[in-house]
Short mmCIF file of C-alpha atoms in Angstrom, two decimals:
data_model
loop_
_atom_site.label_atom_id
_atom_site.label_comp_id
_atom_site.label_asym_id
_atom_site.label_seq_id
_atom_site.Cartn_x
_atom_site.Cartn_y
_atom_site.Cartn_z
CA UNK Q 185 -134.44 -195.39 69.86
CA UNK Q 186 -136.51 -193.98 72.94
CA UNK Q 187 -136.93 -190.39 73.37
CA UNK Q 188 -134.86 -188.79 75.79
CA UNK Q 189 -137.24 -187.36 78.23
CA UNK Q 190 -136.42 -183.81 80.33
CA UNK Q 191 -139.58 -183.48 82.52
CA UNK Q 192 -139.90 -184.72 86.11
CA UNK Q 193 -142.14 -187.77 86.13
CA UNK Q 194 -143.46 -190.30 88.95
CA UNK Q 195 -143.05 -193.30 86.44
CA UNK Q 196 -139.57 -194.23 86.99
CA UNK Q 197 -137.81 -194.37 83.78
CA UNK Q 198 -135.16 -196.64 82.22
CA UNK Q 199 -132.00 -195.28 81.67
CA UNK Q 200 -129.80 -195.43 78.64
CA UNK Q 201 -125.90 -195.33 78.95
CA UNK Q 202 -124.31 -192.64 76.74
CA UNK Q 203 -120.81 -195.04 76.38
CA UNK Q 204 -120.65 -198.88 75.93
CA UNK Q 205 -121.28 -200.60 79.85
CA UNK Q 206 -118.41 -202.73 80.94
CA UNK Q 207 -119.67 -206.01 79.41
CA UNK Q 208 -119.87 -208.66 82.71
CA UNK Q 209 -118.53 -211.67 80.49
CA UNK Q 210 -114.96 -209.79 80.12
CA UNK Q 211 -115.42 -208.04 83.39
CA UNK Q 212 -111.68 -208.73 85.34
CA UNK Q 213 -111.89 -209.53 88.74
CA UNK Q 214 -112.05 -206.45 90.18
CA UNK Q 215 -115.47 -205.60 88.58
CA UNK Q 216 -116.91 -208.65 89.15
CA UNK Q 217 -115.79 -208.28 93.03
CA UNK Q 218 -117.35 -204.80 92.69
CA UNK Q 219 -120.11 -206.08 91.09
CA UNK Q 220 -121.12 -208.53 93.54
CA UNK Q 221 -121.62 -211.18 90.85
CA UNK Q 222 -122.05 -214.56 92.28
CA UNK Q 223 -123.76 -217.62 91.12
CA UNK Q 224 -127.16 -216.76 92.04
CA UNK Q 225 -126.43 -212.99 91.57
CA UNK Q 226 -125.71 -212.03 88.08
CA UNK Q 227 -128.24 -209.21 87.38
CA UNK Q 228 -126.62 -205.99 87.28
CA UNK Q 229 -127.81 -202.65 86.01
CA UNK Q 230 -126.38 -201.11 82.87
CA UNK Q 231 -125.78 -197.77 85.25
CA UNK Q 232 -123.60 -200.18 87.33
CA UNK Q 233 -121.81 -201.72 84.55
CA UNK Q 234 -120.86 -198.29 82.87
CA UNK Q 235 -119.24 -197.35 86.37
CA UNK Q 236 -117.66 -200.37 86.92
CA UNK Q 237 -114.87 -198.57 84.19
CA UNK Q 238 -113.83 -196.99 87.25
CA UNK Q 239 -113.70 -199.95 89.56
CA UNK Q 240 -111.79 -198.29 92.59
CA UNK Q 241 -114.77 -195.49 92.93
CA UNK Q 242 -117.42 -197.94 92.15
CA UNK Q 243 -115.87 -199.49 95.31
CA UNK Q 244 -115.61 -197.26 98.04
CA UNK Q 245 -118.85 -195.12 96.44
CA UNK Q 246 -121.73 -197.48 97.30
CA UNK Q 247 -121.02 -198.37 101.23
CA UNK Q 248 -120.94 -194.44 101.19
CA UNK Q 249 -123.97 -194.23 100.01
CA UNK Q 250 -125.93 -196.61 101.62
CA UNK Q 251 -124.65 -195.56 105.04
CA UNK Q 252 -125.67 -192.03 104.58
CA UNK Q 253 -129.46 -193.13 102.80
CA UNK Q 254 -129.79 -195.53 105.52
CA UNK Q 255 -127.84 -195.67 108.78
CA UNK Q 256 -130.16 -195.37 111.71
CA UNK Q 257 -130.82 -192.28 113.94
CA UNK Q 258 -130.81 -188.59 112.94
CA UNK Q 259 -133.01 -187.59 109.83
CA UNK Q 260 -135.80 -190.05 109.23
CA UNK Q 261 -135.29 -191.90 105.47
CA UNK Q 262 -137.99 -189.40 104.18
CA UNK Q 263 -136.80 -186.47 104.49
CA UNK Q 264 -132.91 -187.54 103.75
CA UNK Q 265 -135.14 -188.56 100.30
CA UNK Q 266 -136.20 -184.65 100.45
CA UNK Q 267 -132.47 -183.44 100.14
CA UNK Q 268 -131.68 -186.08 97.28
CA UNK Q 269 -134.79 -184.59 95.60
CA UNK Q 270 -133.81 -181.05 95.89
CA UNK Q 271 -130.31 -181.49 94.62
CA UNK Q 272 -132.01 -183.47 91.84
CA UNK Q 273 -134.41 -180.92 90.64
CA UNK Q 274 -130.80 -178.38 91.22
CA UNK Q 275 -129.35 -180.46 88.52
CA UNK Q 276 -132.06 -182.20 86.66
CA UNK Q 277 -131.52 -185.41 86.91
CA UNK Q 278 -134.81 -187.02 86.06
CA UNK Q 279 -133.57 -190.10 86.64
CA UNK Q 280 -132.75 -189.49 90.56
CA UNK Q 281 -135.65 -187.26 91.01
CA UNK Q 282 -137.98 -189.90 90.00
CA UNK Q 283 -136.40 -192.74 92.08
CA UNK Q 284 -136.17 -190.65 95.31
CA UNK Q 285 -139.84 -188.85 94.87
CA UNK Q 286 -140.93 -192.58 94.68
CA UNK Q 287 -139.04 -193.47 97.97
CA UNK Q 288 -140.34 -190.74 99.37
CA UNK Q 289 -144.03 -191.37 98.56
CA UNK Q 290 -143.27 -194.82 100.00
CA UNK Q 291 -142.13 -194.08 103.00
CA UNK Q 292 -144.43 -191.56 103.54
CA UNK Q 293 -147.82 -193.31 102.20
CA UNK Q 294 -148.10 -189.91 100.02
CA UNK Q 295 -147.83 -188.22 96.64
CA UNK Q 296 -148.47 -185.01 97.67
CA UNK Q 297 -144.99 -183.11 98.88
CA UNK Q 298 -143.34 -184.90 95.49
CA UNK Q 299 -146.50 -183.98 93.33
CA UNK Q 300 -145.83 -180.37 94.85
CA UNK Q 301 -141.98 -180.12 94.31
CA UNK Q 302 -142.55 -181.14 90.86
CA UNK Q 303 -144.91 -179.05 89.87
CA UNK Q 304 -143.29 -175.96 91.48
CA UNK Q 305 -139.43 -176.72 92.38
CA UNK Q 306 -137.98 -174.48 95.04
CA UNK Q 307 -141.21 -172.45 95.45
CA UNK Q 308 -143.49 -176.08 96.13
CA UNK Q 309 -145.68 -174.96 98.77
CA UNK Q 310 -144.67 -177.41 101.61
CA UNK Q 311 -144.92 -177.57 105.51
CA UNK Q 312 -142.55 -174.78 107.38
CA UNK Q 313 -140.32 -178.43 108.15
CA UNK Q 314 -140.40 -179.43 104.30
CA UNK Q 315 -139.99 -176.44 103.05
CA UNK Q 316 -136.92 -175.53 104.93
CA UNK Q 317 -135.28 -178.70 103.97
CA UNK Q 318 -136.01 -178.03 100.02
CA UNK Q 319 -134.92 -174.50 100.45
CA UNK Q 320 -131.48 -175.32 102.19
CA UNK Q 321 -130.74 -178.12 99.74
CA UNK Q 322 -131.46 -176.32 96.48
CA UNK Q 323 -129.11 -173.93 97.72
CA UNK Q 324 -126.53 -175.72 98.95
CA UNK Q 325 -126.98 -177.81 95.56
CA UNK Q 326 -125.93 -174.49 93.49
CA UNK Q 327 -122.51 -174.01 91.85
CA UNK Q 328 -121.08 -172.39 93.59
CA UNK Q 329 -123.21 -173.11 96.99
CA UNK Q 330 -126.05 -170.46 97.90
CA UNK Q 331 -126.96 -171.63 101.28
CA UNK Q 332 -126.62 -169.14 104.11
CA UNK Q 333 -126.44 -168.84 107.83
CA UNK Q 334 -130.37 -167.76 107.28
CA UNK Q 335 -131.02 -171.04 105.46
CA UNK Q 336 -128.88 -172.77 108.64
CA UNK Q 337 -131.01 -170.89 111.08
CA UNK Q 338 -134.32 -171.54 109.14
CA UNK Q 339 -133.45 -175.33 109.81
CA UNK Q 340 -133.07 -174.91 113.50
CA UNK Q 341 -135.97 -172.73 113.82
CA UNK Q 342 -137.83 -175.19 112.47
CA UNK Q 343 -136.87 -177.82 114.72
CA UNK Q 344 -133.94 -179.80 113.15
CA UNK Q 345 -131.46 -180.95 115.44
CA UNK Q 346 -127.86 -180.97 114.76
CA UNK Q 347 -127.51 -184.49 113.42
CA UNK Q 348 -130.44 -184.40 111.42
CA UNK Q 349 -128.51 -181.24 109.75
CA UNK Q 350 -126.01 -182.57 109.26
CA UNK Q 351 -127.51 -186.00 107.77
CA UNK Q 352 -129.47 -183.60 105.40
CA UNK Q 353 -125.94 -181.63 104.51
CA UNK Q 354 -124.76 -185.53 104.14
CA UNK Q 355 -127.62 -186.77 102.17
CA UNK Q 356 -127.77 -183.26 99.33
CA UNK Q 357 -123.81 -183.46 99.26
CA UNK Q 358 -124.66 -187.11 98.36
CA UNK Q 359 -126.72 -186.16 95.29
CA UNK Q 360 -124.27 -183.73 94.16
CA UNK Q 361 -122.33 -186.57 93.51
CA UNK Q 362 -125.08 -189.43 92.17
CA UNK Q 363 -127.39 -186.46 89.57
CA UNK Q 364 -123.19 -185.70 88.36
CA UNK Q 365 -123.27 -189.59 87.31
CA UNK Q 366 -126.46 -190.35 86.51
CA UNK Q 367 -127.58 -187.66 84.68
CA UNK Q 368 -124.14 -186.96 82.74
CA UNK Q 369 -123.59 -190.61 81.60
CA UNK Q 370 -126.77 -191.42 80.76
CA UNK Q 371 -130.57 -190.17 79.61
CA UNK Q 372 -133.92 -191.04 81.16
CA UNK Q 373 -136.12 -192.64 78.94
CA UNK Q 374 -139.86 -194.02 79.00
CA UNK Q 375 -139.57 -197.71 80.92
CA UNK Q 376 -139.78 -200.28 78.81
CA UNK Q 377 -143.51 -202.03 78.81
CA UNK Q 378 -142.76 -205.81 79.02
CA UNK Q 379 -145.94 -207.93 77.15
CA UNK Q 380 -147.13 -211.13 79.15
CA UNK M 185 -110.94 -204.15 127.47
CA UNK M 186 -110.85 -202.01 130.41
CA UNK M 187 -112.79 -198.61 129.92
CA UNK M 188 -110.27 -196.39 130.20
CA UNK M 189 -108.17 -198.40 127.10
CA UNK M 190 -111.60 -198.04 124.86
CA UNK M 191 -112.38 -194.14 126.07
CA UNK M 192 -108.42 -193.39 124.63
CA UNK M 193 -109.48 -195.18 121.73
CA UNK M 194 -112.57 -193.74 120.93
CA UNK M 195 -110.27 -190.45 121.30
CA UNK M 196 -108.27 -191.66 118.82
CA UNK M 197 -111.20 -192.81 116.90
CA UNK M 198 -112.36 -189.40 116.63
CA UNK M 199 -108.96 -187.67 116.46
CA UNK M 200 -108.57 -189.34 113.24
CA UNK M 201 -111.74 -188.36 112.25
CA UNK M 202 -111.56 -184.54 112.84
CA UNK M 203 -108.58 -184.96 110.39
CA UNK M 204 -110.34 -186.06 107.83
CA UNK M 205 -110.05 -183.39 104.63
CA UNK M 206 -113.98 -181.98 104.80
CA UNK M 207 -113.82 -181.77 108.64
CA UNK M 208 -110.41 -180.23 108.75
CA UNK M 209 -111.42 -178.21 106.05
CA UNK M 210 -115.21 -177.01 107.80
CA UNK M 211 -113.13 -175.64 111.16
CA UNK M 212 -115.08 -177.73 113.24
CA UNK M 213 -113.53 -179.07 116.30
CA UNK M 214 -113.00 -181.53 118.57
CA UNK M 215 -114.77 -180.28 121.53
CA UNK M 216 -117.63 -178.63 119.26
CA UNK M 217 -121.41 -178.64 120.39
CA UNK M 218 -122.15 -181.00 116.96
CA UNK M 219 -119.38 -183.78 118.30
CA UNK M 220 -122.20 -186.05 118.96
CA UNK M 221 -123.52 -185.57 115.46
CA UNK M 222 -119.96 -186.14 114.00
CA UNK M 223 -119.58 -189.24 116.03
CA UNK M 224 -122.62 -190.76 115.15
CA UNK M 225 -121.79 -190.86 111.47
CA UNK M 226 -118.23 -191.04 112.21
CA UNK M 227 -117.54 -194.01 109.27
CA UNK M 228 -119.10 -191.92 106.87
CA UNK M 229 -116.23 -189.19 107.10
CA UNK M 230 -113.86 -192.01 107.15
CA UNK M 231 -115.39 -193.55 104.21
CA UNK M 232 -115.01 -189.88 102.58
CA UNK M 233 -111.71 -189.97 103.09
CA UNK M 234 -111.35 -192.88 101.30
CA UNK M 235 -113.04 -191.97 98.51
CA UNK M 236 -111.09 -189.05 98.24
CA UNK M 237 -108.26 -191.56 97.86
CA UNK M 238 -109.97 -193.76 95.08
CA UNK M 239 -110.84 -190.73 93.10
CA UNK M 240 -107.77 -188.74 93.03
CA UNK M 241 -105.34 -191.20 94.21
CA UNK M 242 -106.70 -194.25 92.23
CA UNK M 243 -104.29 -197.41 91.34
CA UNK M 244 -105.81 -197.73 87.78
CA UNK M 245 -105.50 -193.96 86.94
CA UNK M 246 -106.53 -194.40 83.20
CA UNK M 247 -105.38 -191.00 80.85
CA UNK M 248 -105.67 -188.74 83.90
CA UNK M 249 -102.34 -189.33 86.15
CA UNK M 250 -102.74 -187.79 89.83
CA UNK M 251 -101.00 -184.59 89.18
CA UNK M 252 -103.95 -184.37 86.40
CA UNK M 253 -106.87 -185.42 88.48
CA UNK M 254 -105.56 -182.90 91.44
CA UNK M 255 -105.42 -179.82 88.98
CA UNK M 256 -108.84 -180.67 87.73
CA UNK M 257 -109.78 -180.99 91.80
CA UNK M 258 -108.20 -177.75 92.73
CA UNK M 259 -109.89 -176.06 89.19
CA UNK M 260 -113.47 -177.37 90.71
CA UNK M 261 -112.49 -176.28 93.85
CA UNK M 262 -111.98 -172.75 93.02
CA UNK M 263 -114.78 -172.77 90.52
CA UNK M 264 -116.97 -173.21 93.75
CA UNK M 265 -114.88 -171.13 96.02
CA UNK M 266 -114.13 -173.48 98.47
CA UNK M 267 -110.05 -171.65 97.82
CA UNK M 268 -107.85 -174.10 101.20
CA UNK M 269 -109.48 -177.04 99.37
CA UNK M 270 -108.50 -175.91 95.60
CA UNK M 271 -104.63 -175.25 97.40
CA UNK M 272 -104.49 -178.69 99.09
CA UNK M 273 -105.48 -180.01 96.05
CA UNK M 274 -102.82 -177.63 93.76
CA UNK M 275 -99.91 -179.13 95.97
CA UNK M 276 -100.40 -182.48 94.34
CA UNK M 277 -100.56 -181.28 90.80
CA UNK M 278 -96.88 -180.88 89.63
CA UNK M 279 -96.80 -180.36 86.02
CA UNK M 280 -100.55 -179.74 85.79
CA UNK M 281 -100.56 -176.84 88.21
CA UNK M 282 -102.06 -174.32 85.19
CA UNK M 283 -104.85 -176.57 84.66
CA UNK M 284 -106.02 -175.71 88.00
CA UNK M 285 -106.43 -172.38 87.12
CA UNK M 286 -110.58 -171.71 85.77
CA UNK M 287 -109.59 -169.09 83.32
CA UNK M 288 -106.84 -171.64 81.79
CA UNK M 289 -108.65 -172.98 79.01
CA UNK M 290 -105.86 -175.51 77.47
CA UNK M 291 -103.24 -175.22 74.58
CA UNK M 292 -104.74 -178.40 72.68
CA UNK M 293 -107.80 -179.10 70.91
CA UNK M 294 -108.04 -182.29 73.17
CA UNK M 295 -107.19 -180.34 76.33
CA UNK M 296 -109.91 -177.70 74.93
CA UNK M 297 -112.68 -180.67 74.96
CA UNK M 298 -111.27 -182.38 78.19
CA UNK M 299 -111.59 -178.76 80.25
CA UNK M 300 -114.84 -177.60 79.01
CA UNK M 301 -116.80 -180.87 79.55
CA UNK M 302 -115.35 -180.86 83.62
CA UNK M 303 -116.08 -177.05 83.85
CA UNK M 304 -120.11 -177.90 82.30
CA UNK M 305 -120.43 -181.09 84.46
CA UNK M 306 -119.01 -178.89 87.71
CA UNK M 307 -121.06 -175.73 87.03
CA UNK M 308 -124.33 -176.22 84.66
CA UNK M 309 -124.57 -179.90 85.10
CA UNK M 310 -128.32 -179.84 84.15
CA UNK M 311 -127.43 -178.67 80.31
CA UNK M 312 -125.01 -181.43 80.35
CA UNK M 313 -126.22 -183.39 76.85
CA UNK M 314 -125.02 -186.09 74.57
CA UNK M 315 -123.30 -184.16 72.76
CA UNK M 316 -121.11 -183.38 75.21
CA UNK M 317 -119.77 -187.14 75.61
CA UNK M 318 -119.48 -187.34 71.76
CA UNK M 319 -117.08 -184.23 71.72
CA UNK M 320 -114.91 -186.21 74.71
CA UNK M 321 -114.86 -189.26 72.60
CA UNK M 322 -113.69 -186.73 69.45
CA UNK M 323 -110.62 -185.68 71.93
CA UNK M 324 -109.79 -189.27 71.85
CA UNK M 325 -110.77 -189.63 75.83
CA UNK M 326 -112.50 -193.99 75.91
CA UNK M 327 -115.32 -194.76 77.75
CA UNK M 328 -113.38 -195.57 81.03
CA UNK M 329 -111.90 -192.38 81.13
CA UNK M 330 -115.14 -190.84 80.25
CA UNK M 331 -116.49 -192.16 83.74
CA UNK M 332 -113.23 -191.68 85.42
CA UNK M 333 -113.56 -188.07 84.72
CA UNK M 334 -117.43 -188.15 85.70
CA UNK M 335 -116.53 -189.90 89.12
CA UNK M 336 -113.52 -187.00 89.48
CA UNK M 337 -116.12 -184.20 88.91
CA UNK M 338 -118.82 -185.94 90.98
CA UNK M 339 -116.88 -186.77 94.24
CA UNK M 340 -115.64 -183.00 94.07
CA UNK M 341 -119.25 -181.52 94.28
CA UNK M 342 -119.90 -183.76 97.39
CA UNK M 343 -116.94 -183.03 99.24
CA UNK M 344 -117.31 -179.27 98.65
CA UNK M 345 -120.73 -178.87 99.49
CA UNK M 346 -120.01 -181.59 102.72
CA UNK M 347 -117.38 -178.92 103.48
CA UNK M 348 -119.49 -175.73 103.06
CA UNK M 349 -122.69 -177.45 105.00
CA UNK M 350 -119.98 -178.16 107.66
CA UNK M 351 -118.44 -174.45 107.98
CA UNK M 352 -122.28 -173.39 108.41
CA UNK M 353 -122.71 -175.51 111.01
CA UNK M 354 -119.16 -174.33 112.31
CA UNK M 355 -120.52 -170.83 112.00
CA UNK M 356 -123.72 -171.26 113.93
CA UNK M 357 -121.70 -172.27 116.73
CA UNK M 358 -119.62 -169.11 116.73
CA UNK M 359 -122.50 -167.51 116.74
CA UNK M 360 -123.37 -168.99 119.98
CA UNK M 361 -120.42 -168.56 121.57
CA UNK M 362 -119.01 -171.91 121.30
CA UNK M 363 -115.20 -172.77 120.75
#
């Protein structure tokens, strides 16, 4: 069996369920609705699977997310991907941290603010805009939250608007919710090298 | 549709949205400087809502009836000390209402397991390990309720932080001098 692995990494990893995944040949119909399994659709992911247990969340949880990842206007994708990450490194979720850091380098044609929050978490030496974001969503990441009016401030001084705050309170908030699943459920471990 | 019939609609619209529990919850109003904001991403609160409902108010409810899963929302709650969401939360607990209580640390050995796991994932979710699913699945909890649980203690840390990002943006306005 793989080794679990517990640093931050830009090779996203695979990740192994800690209880048995719904198994899609005695899924009900329900799951498979949830599931989106159709004729020409029948890959899903064993993260998927084990959450399909709880159909009704499964449900109403992914239109959630992808409309606060990806609806147009306010924050740009990027840094929405910077308040996933800093929840992520909040929680250490390896998993998420690696998935978003790689969205972010994406979308962003660049390693270097993910290299940098990796290497040095809350601290990463960023740009005033970047940093502010990391800073308020560690903190408001926290249990119980640590972000201030000083942190809200920080963010206008910089030059956030109100609905790009509020899509980065959105898209942290988010991650509370995803690093809780992803990284309680399940361990990261090294992808799987597929031979020719 | 004649304009004025979709303006009162869109009044509605946002009426119902300003009701939601995290906006209700933030202080936030109506006629506040971030309405535009609000608006824009006006399905996501909606969508929150019913989330809310699938999470604690769930058809298939598994070992953890609703009285159950709105104790263990109202415990999280006042773990993070977000206190008028842990009491809207407490009025829907019934039976359960001691299990809202953080200090209450259960009278069985399965209750024990059960508490300690949803106070680790809600608090110090990074030290959350194997080990701590194994002990769930020693207080005889399956794997459905296992992510039922997970999904219980997950939605709760968005909807709190949603709600404490909102009252600072509630509070910058203040600060402004907006009602």
């Amino acid at each position: 069996m793989s080794e679990v692995l517990y640093k931050f990494t830009r090779s996203i990893p695979d990740w192994r369920p800690r209880i048995e995944p719904v198994k899609l040949d005695e899924a009900n119909s329900d799951q498979l609705e949830a599931l989106q399994i159709t004729p020409s659709n029948t890959k899903v992911s064993d993260y998927v699977l084990t959450l399909a247990h709880d159909v009704e969340s499964l449900k109403v949880r992914s239109p959630l997310f992808n409309a606060i990842m990806y609806d147009k206007g306010g924050m740009s994708r990027s840094e929405r991907e910077i308040g996933a990450i800093g929840a992520s490194i909040v929680n250490r979720c390896i998993y998420c941290a690696s998935v978003h850091a790689s969205r972010h380098a994406q979308l962003t044609k660049s390693d270097e603010v993910t290299d940098k929050i990796f290497a040095d978490g809350e601290n990463a030496k960023l740009s005033v805009r970047d940093a502010a974001i990391l800073k308020f969503s560690v903190k408001l990441s926290d249990s119980p939250s640590r972000a201030d009016k000083d942190d809200f401030n920080e963010l206008k001084k910089v030059g956030l608007n109100e609905e790009e705050i509020l899509d980065l309170i959105l898209s942290t908030s988010l991650f509370g919710w995803a690093n809780r699943l992803m990284h309680v459920l399940g361990d990261p471990v090294p992808p799987t090298v597929h031979g020719d | 549709m004649c304009s004025y019939l979709m303006g009162a609609m869109d009044e509605v619209k946002m009426k119902n949205v300003f009701e939601t529990t995290v906006l209700s919850l933030s202080g936030l109003k109506i006629s506040s400087e971030t309405k535009k904001a609000i608006q824009n991403r006006s399905n996501i609160f909606i969508m929150s809502d019913a989330a809310e409902d699938a999470v604690l108010r769930p058809k298939e409810y598994g070992a953890f009836d609703h009285g159950m899963r709105a104790a263990l929302a109202a415990r999280i709650a006042f773990q993070n000390q977000e206190d008028g969401l842990a009491h809207k939360y407490l009025e829907g607990a019934g039976n359960f209402k001691k299990v809202a209580n953080p200090s209450y640390k259960g009278e069985t050995k399965d209750l024990k397991s059960i508490l300690s796991f949803m106070d680790k994932v809600a608090k110090d979710t990074r030290n959350v390990v194997v080990e701590d699913i194994t002990a769930l699945k020693s207080a005889h909890v399956n794997d459905a309720d296992i992510v039922r649980l997970a999904e219980l203690n997950s939605f709760m840390a968005y909807q709190i932080r949603l709600i404490t990002g909102l009252r600072l943006m509630k509070g910058a306005e203040d600060e402004r001098g907006i009602v």
